Coordinates of C-alpha atoms and ligand atoms in Angstrom, one line a residue:
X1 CA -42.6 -0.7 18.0
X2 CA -45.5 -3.0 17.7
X3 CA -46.7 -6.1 19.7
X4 CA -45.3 -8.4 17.1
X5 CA -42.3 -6.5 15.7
X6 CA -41.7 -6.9 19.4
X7 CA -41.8 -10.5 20.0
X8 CA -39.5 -10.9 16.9
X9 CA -36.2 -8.7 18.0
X10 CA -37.0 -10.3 21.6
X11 CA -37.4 -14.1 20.5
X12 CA -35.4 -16.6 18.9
X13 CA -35.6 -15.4 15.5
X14 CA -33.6 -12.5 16.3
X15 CA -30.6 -14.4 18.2
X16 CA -30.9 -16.9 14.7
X17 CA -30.7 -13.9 12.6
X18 CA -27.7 -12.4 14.9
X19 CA -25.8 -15.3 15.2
X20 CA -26.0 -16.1 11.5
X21 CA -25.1 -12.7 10.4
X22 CA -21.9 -13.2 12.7
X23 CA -20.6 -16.1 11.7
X24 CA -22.1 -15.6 7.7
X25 CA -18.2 -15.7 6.6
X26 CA -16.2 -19.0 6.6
X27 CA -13.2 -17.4 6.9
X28 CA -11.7 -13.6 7.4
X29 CA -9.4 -11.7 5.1
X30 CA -5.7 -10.9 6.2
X31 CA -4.2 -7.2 5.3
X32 CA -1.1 -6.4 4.5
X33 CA -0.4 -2.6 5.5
X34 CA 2.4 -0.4 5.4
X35 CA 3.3 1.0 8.8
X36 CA 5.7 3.9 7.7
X37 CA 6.0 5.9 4.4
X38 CA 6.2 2.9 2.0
X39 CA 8.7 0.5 1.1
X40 CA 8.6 -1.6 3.9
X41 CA 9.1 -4.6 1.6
X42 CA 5.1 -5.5 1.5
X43 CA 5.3 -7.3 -1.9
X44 CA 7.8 -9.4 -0.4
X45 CA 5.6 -10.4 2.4
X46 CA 2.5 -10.8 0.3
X47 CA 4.5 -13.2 -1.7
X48 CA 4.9 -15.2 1.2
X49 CA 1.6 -15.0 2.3
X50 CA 0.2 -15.6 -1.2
X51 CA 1.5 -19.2 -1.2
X52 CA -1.3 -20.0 1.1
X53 CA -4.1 -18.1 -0.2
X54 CA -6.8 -18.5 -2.7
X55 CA -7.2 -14.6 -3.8
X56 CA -4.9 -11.7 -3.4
X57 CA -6.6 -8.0 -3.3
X58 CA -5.2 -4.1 -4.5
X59 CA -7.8 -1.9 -2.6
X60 CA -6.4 1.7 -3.9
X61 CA -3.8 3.7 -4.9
X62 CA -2.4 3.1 -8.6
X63 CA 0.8 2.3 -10.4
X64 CA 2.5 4.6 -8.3
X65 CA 3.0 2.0 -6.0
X66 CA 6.4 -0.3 -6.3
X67 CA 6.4 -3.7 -4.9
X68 CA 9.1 -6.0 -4.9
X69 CA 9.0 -9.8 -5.3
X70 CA 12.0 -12.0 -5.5
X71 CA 11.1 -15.4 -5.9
X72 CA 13.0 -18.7 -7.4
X73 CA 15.6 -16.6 -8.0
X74 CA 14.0 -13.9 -10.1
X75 CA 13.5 -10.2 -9.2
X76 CA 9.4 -8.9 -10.1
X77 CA 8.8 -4.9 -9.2
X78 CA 4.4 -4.7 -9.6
X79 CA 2.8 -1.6 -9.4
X80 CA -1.0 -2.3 -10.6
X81 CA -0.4 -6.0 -10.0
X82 CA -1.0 -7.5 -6.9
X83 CA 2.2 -8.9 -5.9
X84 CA 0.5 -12.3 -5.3
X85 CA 0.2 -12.8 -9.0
X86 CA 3.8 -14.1 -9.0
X87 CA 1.8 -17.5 -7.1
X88 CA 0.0 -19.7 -9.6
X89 CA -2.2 -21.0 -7.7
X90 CA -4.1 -17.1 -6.2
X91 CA -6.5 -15.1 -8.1
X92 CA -5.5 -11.7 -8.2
X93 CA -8.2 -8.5 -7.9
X94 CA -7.8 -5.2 -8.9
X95 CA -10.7 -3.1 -6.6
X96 CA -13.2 -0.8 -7.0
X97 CA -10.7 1.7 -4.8
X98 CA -7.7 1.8 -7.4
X99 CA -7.0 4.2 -9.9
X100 CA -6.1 2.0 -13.2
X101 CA -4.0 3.7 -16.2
X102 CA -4.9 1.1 -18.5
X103 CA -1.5 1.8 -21.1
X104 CA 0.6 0.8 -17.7
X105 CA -1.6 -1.6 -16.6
X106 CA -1.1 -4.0 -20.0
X107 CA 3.1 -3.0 -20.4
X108 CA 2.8 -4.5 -16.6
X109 CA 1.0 -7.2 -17.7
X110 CA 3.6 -7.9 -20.8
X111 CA 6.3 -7.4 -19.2
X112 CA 5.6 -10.0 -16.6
X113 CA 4.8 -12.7 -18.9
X114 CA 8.2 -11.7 -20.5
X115 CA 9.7 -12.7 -17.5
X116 CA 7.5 -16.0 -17.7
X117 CA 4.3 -15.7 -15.4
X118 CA 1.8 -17.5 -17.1
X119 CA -1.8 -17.4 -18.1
X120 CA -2.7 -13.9 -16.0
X121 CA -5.8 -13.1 -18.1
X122 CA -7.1 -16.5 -16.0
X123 CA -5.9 -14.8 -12.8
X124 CA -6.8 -11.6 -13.3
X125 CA -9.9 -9.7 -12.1
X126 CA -10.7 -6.0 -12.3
X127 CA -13.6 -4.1 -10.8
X128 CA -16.1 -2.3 -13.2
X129 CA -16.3 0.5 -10.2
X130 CA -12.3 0.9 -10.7
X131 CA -12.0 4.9 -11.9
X132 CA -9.4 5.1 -15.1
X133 CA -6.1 7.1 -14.9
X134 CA -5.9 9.0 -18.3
X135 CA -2.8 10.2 -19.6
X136 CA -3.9 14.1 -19.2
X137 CA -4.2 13.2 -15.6
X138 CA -0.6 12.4 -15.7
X139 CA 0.4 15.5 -18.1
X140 CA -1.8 18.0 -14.8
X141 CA 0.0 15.8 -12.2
X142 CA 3.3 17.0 -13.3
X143 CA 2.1 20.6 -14.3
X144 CA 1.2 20.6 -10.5
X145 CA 4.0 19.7 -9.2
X146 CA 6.4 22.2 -11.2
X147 CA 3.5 25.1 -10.6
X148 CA 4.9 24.5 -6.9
X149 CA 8.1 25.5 -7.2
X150 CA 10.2 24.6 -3.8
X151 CA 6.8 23.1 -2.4
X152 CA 6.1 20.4 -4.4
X153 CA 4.8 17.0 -3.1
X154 CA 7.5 15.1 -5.1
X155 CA 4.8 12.7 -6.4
X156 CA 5.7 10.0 -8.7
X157 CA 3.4 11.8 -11.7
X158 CA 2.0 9.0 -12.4
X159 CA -1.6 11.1 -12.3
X160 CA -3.2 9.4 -9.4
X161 CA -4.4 13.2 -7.3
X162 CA -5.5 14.3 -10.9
X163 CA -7.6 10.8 -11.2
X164 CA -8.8 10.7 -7.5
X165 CA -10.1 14.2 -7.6
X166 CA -11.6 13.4 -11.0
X167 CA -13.6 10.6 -9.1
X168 CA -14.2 13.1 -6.2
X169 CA -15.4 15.6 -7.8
X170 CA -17.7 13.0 -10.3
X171 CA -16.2 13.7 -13.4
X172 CA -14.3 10.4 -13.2
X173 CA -15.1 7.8 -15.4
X174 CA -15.1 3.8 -14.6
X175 CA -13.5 1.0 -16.2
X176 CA -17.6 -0.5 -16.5
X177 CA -18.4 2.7 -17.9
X178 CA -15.2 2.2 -20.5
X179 CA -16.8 -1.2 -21.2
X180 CA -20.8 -0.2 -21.9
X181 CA -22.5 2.2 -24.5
X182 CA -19.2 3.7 -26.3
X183 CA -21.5 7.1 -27.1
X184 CA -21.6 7.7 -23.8
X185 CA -17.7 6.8 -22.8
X186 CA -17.5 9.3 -25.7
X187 CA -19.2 12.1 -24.0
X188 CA -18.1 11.5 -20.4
X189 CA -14.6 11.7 -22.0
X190 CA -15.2 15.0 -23.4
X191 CA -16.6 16.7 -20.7
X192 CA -13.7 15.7 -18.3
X193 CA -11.4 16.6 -21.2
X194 CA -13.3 19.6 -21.3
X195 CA -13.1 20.6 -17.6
X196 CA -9.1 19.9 -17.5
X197 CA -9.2 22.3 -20.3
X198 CA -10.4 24.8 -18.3
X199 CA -8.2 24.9 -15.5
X200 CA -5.1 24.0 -17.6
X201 CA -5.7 25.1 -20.8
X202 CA -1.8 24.4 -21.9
X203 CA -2.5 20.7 -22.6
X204 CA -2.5 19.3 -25.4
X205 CA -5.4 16.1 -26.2
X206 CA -6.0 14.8 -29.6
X207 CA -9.5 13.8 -28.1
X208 CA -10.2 11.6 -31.3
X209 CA -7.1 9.9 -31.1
X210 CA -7.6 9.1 -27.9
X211 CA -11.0 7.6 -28.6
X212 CA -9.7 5.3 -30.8
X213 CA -7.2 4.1 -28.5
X214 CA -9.7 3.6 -25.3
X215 CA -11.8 1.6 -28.1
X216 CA -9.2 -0.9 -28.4
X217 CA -8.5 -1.1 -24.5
X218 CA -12.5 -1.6 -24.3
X219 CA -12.1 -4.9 -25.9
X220 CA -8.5 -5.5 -23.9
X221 CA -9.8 -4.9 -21.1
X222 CA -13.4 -6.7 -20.9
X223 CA -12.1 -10.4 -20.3
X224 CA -10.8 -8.9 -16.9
X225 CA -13.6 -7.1 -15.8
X226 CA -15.8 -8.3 -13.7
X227 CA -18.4 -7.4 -9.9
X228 CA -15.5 -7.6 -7.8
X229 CA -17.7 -7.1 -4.9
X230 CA -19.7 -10.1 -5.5
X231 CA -17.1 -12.1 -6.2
X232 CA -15.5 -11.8 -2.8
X233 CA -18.4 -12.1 -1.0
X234 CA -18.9 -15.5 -2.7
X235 CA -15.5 -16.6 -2.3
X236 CA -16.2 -15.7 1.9
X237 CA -19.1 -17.7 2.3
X238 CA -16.9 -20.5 0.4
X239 CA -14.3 -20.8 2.8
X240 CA -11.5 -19.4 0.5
X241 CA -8.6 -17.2 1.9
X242 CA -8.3 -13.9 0.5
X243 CA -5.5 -11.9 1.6
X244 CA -5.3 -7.3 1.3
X245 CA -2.0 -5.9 -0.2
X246 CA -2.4 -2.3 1.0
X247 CA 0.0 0.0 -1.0
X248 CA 1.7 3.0 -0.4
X249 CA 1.6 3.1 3.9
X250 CA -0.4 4.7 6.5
X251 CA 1.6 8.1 6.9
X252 CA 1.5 8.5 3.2
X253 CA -2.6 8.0 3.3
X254 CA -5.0 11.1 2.6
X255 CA -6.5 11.3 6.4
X256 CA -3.6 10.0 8.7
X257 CA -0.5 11.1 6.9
X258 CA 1.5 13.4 7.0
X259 CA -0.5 16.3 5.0
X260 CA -0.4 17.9 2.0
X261 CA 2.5 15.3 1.7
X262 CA 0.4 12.5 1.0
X263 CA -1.3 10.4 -1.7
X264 CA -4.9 11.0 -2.5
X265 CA -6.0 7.3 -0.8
X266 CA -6.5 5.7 2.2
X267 CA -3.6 3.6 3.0
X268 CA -4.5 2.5 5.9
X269 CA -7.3 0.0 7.2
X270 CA -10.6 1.7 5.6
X271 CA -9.2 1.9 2.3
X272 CA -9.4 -1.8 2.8
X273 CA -12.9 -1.7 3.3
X274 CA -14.0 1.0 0.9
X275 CA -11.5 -0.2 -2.0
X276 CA -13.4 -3.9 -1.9
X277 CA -16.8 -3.6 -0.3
X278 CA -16.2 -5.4 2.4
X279 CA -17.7 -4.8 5.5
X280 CA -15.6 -4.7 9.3
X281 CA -16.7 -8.1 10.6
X282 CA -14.4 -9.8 7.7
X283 CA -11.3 -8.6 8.8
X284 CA -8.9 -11.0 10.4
X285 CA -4.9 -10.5 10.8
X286 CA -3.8 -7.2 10.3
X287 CA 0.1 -7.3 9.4
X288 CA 2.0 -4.3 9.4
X289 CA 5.3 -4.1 7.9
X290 CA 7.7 -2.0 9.8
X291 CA 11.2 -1.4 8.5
X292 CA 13.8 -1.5 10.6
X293 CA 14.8 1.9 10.0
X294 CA 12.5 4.8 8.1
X295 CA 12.8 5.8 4.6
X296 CA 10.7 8.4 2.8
X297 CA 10.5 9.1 -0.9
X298 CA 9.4 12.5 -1.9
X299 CA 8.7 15.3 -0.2
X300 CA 7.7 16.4 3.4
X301 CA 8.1 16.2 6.9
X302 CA 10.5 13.2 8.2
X303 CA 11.5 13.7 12.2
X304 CA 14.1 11.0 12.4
X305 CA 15.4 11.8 9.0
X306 CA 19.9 11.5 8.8
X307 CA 21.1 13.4 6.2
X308 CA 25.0 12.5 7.0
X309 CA 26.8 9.1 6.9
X310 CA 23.8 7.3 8.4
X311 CA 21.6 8.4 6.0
X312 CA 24.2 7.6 3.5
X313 CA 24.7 3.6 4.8
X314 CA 21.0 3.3 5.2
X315 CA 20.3 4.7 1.2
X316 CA 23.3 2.8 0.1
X317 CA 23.1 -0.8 1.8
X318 CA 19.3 -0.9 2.0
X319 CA 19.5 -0.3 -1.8
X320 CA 16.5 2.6 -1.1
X321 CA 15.6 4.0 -4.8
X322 CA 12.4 3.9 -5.8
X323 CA 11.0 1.3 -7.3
X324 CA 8.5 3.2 -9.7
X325 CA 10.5 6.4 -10.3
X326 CA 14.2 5.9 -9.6
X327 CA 14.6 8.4 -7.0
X328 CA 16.9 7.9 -4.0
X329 CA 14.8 7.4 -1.0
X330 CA 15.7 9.6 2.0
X331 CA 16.4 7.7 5.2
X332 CA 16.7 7.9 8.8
X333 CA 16.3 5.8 12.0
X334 CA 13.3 3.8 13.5
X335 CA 10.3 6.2 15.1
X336 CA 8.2 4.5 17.6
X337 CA 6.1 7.4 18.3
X338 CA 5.0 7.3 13.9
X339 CA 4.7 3.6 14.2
X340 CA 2.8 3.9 17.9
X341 CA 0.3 6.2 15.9
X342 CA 0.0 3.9 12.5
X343 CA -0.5 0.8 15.1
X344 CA -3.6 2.9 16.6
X345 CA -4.8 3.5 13.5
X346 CA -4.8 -0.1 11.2
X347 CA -5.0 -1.6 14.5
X348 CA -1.7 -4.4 13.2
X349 CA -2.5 -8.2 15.1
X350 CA 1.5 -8.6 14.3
X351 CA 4.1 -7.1 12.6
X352 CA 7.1 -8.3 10.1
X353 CA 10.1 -6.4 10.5
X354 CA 12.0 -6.1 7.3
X355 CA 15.6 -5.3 6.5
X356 CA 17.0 -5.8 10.1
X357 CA 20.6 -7.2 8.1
X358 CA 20.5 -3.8 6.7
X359 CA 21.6 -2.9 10.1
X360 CA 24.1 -5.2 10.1
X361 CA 27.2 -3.5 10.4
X362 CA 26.3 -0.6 12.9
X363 CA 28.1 -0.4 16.2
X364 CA 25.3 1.7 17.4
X365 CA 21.4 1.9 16.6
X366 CA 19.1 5.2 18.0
X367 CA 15.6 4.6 17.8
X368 CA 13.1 7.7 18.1
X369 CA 11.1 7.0 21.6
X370 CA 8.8 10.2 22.2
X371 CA 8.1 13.8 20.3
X372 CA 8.5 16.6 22.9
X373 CA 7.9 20.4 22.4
X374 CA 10.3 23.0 22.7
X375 CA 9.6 22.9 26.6
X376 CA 10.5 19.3 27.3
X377 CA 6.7 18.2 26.8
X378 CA 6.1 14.7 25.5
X379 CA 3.6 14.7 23.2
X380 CA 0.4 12.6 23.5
X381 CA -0.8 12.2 20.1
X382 CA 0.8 12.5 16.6
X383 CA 0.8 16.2 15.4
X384 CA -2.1 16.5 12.9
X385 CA -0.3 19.6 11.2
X386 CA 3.0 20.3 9.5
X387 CA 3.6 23.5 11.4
X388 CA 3.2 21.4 14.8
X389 CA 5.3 18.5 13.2
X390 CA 8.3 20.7 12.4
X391 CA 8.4 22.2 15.7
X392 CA 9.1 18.7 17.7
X393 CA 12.2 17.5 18.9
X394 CA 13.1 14.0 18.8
X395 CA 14.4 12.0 21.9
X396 CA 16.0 8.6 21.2
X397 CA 17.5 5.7 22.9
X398 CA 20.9 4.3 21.4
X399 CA 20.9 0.5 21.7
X400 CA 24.0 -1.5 21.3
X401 CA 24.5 -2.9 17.4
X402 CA 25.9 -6.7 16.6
X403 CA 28.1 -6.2 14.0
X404 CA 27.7 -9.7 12.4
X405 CA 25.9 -10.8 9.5
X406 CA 22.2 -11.7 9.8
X407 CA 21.8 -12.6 6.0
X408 CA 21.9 -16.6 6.8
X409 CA 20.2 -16.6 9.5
X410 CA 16.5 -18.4 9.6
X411 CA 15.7 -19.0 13.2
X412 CA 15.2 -16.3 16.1
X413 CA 17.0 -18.0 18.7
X414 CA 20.6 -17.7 16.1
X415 CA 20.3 -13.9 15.1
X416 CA 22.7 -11.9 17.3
X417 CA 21.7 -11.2 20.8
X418 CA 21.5 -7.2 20.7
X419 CA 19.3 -8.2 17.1
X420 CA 17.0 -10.0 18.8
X421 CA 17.1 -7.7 21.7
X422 CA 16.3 -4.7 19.0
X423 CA 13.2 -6.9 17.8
X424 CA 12.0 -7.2 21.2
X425 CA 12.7 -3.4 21.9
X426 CA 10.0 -2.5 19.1
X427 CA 7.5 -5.4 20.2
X428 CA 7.4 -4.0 23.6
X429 CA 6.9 -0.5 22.5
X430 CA 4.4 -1.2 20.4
X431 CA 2.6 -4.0 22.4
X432 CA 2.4 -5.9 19.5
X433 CA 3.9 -9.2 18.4
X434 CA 6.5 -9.3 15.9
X435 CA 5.7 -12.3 14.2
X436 CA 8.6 -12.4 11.2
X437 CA 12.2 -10.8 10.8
X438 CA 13.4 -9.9 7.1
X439 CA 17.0 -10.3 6.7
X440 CA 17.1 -10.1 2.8
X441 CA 15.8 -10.0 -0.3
X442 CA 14.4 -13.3 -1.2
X443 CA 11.0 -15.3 -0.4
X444 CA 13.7 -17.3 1.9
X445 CA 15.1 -14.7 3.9
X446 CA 12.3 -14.8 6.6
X447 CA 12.5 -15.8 9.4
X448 CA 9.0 -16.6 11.2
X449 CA 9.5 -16.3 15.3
X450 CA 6.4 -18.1 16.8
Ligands
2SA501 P1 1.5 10.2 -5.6 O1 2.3 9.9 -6.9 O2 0.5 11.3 -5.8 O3 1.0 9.0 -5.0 O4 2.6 10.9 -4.6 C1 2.3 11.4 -3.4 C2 3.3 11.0 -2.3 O5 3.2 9.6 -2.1 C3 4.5 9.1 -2.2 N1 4.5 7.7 -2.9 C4 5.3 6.7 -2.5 N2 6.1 6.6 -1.5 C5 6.8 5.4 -1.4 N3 6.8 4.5 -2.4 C6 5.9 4.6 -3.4 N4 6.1 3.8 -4.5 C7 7.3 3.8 -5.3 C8 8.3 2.8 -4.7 C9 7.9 5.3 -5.3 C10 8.9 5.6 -6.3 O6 7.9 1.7 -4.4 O7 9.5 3.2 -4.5 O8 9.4 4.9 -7.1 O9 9.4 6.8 -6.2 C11 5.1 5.7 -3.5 N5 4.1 6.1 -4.3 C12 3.7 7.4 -3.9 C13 5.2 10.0 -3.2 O10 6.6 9.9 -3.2 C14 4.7 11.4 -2.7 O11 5.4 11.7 -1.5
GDP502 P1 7.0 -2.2 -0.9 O1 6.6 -1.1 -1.7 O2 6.6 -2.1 0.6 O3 6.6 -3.5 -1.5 O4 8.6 -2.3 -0.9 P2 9.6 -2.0 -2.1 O5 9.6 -3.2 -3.0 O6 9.3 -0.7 -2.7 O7 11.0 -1.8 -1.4 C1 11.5 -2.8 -0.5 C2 12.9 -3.2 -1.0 O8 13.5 -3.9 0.1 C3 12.9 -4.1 -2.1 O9 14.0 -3.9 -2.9 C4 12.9 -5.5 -1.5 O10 13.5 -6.5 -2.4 C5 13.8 -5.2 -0.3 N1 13.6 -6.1 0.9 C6 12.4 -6.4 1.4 N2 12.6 -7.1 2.6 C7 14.0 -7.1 2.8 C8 14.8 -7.6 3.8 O11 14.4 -8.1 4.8 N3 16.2 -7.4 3.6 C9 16.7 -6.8 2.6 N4 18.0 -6.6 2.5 N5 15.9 -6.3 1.5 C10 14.6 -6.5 1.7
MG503 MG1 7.4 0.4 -2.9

């Protein structure tokens, strides 16, 4: 280093530089994650949070996502949408991390101003980076999956591997790309058409047709589009809230899930980061939604799984079907050691607890407290492998139910001792604060504890 390079780093213009680049953002984003396999009720809680926030952000995954909004009395399932659209008053984005099938994406967009949500294409903003679902990605998601046999993944086919390995492998093509010289859309399109030939050459794409039809949702589609990237940054240095909606859930995410049995994003914190552009130091509250009990929907590993007349209660009260595909979810008790792991990973400032009324009528309530190996060993760490994963045996407390309805319920102190004592139970383990209880459905059903 030289004399005066020197005296720089060492003098005040440094600590002015270093300061300023600390506090550069007027205010930090929130994050709404999913702390199990999904369906935690996360469009419910972004709906709440969205009434207080000036943007609300998608960072990955696509319309295989399901999020469920009940507001003034009306029922909203979003899958491309944020679920903050439902507020008048937010700015929804659609970032560069999310897969976008743009047919789905515009019946989504229909449908909801069916069911009266108004003046979207003002409140709508898409990233040009965002890679494009096509329908052959669909058509090879489910050739994949029957290929399989007995080891499928149970994805919901809605193409989002296919689309993510098409962007991995840099054959993908970007909504910007959709939107600029349409000779070149033309022969990125037929090269990746090309390439899914090769390796499936049973598929059947009328390559012209489709042409056509992308040409039309080039001029659909540019209103929306926009530098996502820039336009958040702005929004920071303006003081305006902007609030994550992760979808899908941490042990469904590509590096911390449970895999094969997976999607092909990152769920969890960095998907945050990657699927905006937005660097660490913005990051504020990190909620994770927990559900009172576990559900998985597809297939793969799930420890605390109950396939008998728990199971049965949990699928049937909690109403667990999926909200994208219709399948029944599969269900089982809470699992502190999954959650202990997710919590490590997204690093969650508090945590909403959803569905606890769902509990409602049970006399008794097990909750998964440690993994052991065959020898009695408590594990240390969640099992990075399948084959390690199926060899553990679950130990679980058995904590006293209430056997009273929570549904009305709207402050802490009036839920049933043992429900409250159940809360507590997963705050403790978890060292983290719970910070609202779901006890149904609607925007009103919450009770916030602090
Ligand atoms: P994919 O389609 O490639 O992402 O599937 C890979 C795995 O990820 C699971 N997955 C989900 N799990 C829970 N909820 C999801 N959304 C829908 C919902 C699901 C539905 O809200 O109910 O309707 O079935 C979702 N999306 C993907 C999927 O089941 C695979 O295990
Ligand atoms: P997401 O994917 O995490 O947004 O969750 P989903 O919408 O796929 O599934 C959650 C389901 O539980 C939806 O039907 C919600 O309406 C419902 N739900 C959310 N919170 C509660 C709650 O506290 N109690 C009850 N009974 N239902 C809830
Ligand atoms: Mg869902």
């Amino acid at each position: 280093m030289t004399e005066s390079s020197s005296s720089v780093v060492n003098g005040s213009n440094y600590e002015t530089l270093h300061q300023g680049r600390l506090n550069m953002y007027k205010s930090k984003v929130g994050v709404v994650l999913g702390a199990q396999w999904g369906d935690e009720g996360k469009g419910k809680v972004v709906d709440m949070l969205a009434l207080e926030v000036d943007i609300v952000c998608r960072c990955q995954g696509g319309n295989n996502a399901g999020h469920t909004v009940v507001a003034n009395g009306r029922e909203f399932d979003f899958h491309l949408l944020p679920s903050g659209i439902v507020n008048e008053k937010c700015i929804s984005v659609i970032g560069n991390g999310v897969v976008i099938h743009l047919p789905s994406l515009f019946d989504e967009l229909s449908k909801n101003e069916a069911k009266g949500l108004q003046k979207l294409e003002h409140r709508l903003i898409i990233s040009d980076r965002a890679h494009l679902v096509f329908d052959f990605h669909q058509l090879v998601d489910g050739m994949q999956e029957a290929e399989k046999g007995g080891k499928s993944l149970g994805t919901t086919k809605k193409g989002i591997g296919p689309a993510y390995s098409s962007k991995a492998t840099r054959n993908g093509i970007r909504v910007g790309e959709l939107l600029g010289d349409f000779n070149l859309f033309t022969d990125k399109f037929k090269s990746i058409v090309a390439t899914h030939l090769r390796l499936f050459p049973s598929i059947n794409i009328d390559v012209d047709a489709e042409l056509a039809r992308y040409k039309e949702y080039a001029e659909k589609v540019r209103p929306y589009v926009k530098d996502t990237i820039c336009f958040l940054h702005t929004a920071l240095r303006q003081g305006k809230k902007i609030l994550v909606e992760g979808a899908n859930a941490a042990m469904l995410d590509i590096d911390f899930g449970t895999y094969p049995y997976v999607t092909s994003s990152n769920c969890s914190i960095g998907g945050v980061l990657t699927g905006l552009g937005l660097p660490p130091q913005t990051i504020g509250e990190v909620i994770g939604v927990v559900k009172a009990y576990t559900t998985r929907v597809g297939d793969g590993p799930f420890p605390t799984e109950q396939i008998n007349e728990v199971g049965e209660l949990l699928q049937t009260k909690g109403a667990e079907i999926g909200v994208t595909t219709k399948r029944k979810r599969r269900c089982g008790w809470l699992d502190i050691p999954l959650l202990k792991y997710t919590s490590l990973v997204n690093g969650y400032t508090s945590i909403c607890l959803t569905k606890l009324d769902i509990l409602d009528t049970l006399a008794e309530i097990k909750v998964a407290v440690a993994y052991k190996r065959a020898n009695g060993e408590k594990l240390d760490h969640f099992p990075g492998t399948i084959a390690e994963l199926g060899e553990i045996e679950v130990e679980y407390a058995t904590l006293p139910g209430w056997q009273e309805s929570t549904e009305n319920i709207r402050n802490f102190k009036e839920l049933p001792e043992n429900a409250q004592k159940y809360v507590r139970f997963l705050e403790n383990e978890l060292s983290v604060p719970v910070q609202w209880v779901g006890v149904g459905k609607g925007r009103e059903s919450i009770i916030n504890i602090h």
